[in-house]
């Protein structure tokens, strides 16, 4: 579960840009929105926390 959070947080800008290529409804400037970066940092920190907790 921790690797899922970590990868989705780390790769979410690339995922959104890839989806916006296939689905023209998504705006390509969505990468600049603050909420996406907050979600990215949140998922990355959650994955890192779960990873450290699981290793102990």
PDB file of C-alpha atoms in Angstrom:
ATOM      1  CA  UNK A   1       0.000   0.000   0.000  1.00  0.00           C
ATOM      2  CA  UNK A   2       2.833   2.387   0.800  1.00  0.00           C
ATOM      3  CA  UNK A   3       4.450   1.960  -2.609  1.00  0.00           C
ATOM      4  CA  UNK A   4       1.092   2.756  -4.248  1.00  0.00           C
ATOM      5  CA  UNK A   5       0.806   6.025  -2.341  1.00  0.00           C
ATOM      6  CA  UNK A   6       4.443   6.888  -2.968  1.00  0.00           C
ATOM      7  CA  UNK A   7       4.301   6.198  -6.714  1.00  0.00           C
ATOM      8  CA  UNK A   8       0.946   7.878  -7.253  1.00  0.00           C
ATOM      9  CA  UNK A   9       2.199  10.938  -5.397  1.00  0.00           C
ATOM     10  CA  UNK A  10       5.508  11.034  -7.218  1.00  0.00           C
ATOM     11  CA  UNK A  11       4.144  10.332 -10.677  1.00  0.00           C
ATOM     12  CA  UNK A  12       0.839  12.203 -10.491  1.00  0.00           C
ATOM     13  CA  UNK A  13       1.981  15.199 -12.609  1.00  0.00           C
ATOM     14  CA  UNK A  14       3.028  12.779 -15.345  1.00  0.00           C
ATOM     15  CA  UNK A  15      -0.194  10.822 -14.954  1.00  0.00           C
ATOM     16  CA  UNK A  16      -2.350  13.929 -15.301  1.00  0.00           C
ATOM     17  CA  UNK A  17      -0.386  15.098 -18.332  1.00  0.00           C
ATOM     18  CA  UNK A  18      -0.683  11.640 -19.916  1.00  0.00           C
ATOM     19  CA  UNK A  19      -4.422  11.545 -19.312  1.00  0.00           C
ATOM     20  CA  UNK A  20      -4.833  15.053 -20.730  1.00  0.00           C
ATOM     21  CA  UNK A  21      -3.162  13.824 -23.921  1.00  0.00           C
ATOM     22  CA  UNK A  22      -5.759  11.065 -24.340  1.00  0.00           C
ATOM     23  CA  UNK A  23      -8.767  12.965 -23.009  1.00  0.00           C
ATOM     24  CA  UNK A  24      -9.009  16.402 -24.579  1.00  0.00           C
ATOM     25  CA  UNK A  25     -11.570  17.462 -21.945  1.00  0.00           C
ATOM     26  CA  UNK A  26      -8.766  17.811 -19.398  1.00  0.00           C
ATOM     27  CA  UNK A  27      -6.978  21.130 -19.568  1.00  0.00           C
ATOM     28  CA  UNK A  28      -3.250  20.835 -20.201  1.00  0.00           C
ATOM     29  CA  UNK A  29      -2.606  23.667 -17.708  1.00  0.00           C
ATOM     30  CA  UNK A  30      -3.935  21.522 -14.849  1.00  0.00           C
ATOM     31  CA  UNK A  31      -0.311  20.884 -13.835  1.00  0.00           C
ATOM     32  CA  UNK A  32      -0.019  24.466 -12.620  1.00  0.00           C
ATOM     33  CA  UNK A  33      -2.939  24.253 -10.208  1.00  0.00           C
ATOM     34  CA  UNK A  34      -2.053  24.404  -6.540  1.00  0.00           C
ATOM     35  CA  UNK A  35      -4.457  21.647  -5.493  1.00  0.00           C
ATOM     36  CA  UNK A  36      -2.644  19.104  -7.684  1.00  0.00           C
ATOM     37  CA  UNK A  37       0.700  19.926  -6.093  1.00  0.00           C
ATOM     38  CA  UNK A  38      -0.785  19.703  -2.587  1.00  0.00           C
ATOM     39  CA  UNK A  39      -2.208  16.285  -3.497  1.00  0.00           C
ATOM     40  CA  UNK A  40       1.143  15.232  -4.949  1.00  0.00           C
ATOM     41  CA  UNK A  41       3.066  16.223  -1.831  1.00  0.00           C
ATOM     42  CA  UNK A  42       0.416  14.640   0.400  1.00  0.00           C
ATOM     43  CA  UNK A  43       0.531  11.280  -1.376  1.00  0.00           C
ATOM     44  CA  UNK A  44       4.330  11.292  -1.402  1.00  0.00           C
ATOM     45  CA  UNK A  45       4.537  12.035   2.322  1.00  0.00           C
ATOM     46  CA  UNK A  46       1.852   9.435   3.106  1.00  0.00           C
ATOM     47  CA  UNK A  47       3.745   6.799   1.129  1.00  0.00           C
ATOM     48  CA  UNK A  48       7.015   7.680   2.801  1.00  0.00           C
ATOM     49  CA  UNK A  49       5.390   7.547   6.240  1.00  0.00           C
ATOM     50  CA  UNK A  50       3.719   4.193   5.544  1.00  0.00           C
ATOM     51  CA  UNK A  51       6.980   2.832   4.191  1.00  0.00           C
ATOM     52  CA  UNK A  52       8.978   3.853   7.262  1.00  0.00           C
ATOM     53  CA  UNK A  53       6.246   2.559   9.582  1.00  0.00           C
ATOM     54  CA  UNK A  54       6.032  -0.795   7.782  1.00  0.00           C
ATOM     55  CA  UNK A  55       9.788  -1.331   7.973  1.00  0.00           C
ATOM     56  CA  UNK A  56       9.863  -1.033  11.768  1.00  0.00           C
TER      57      UNK A  56
END
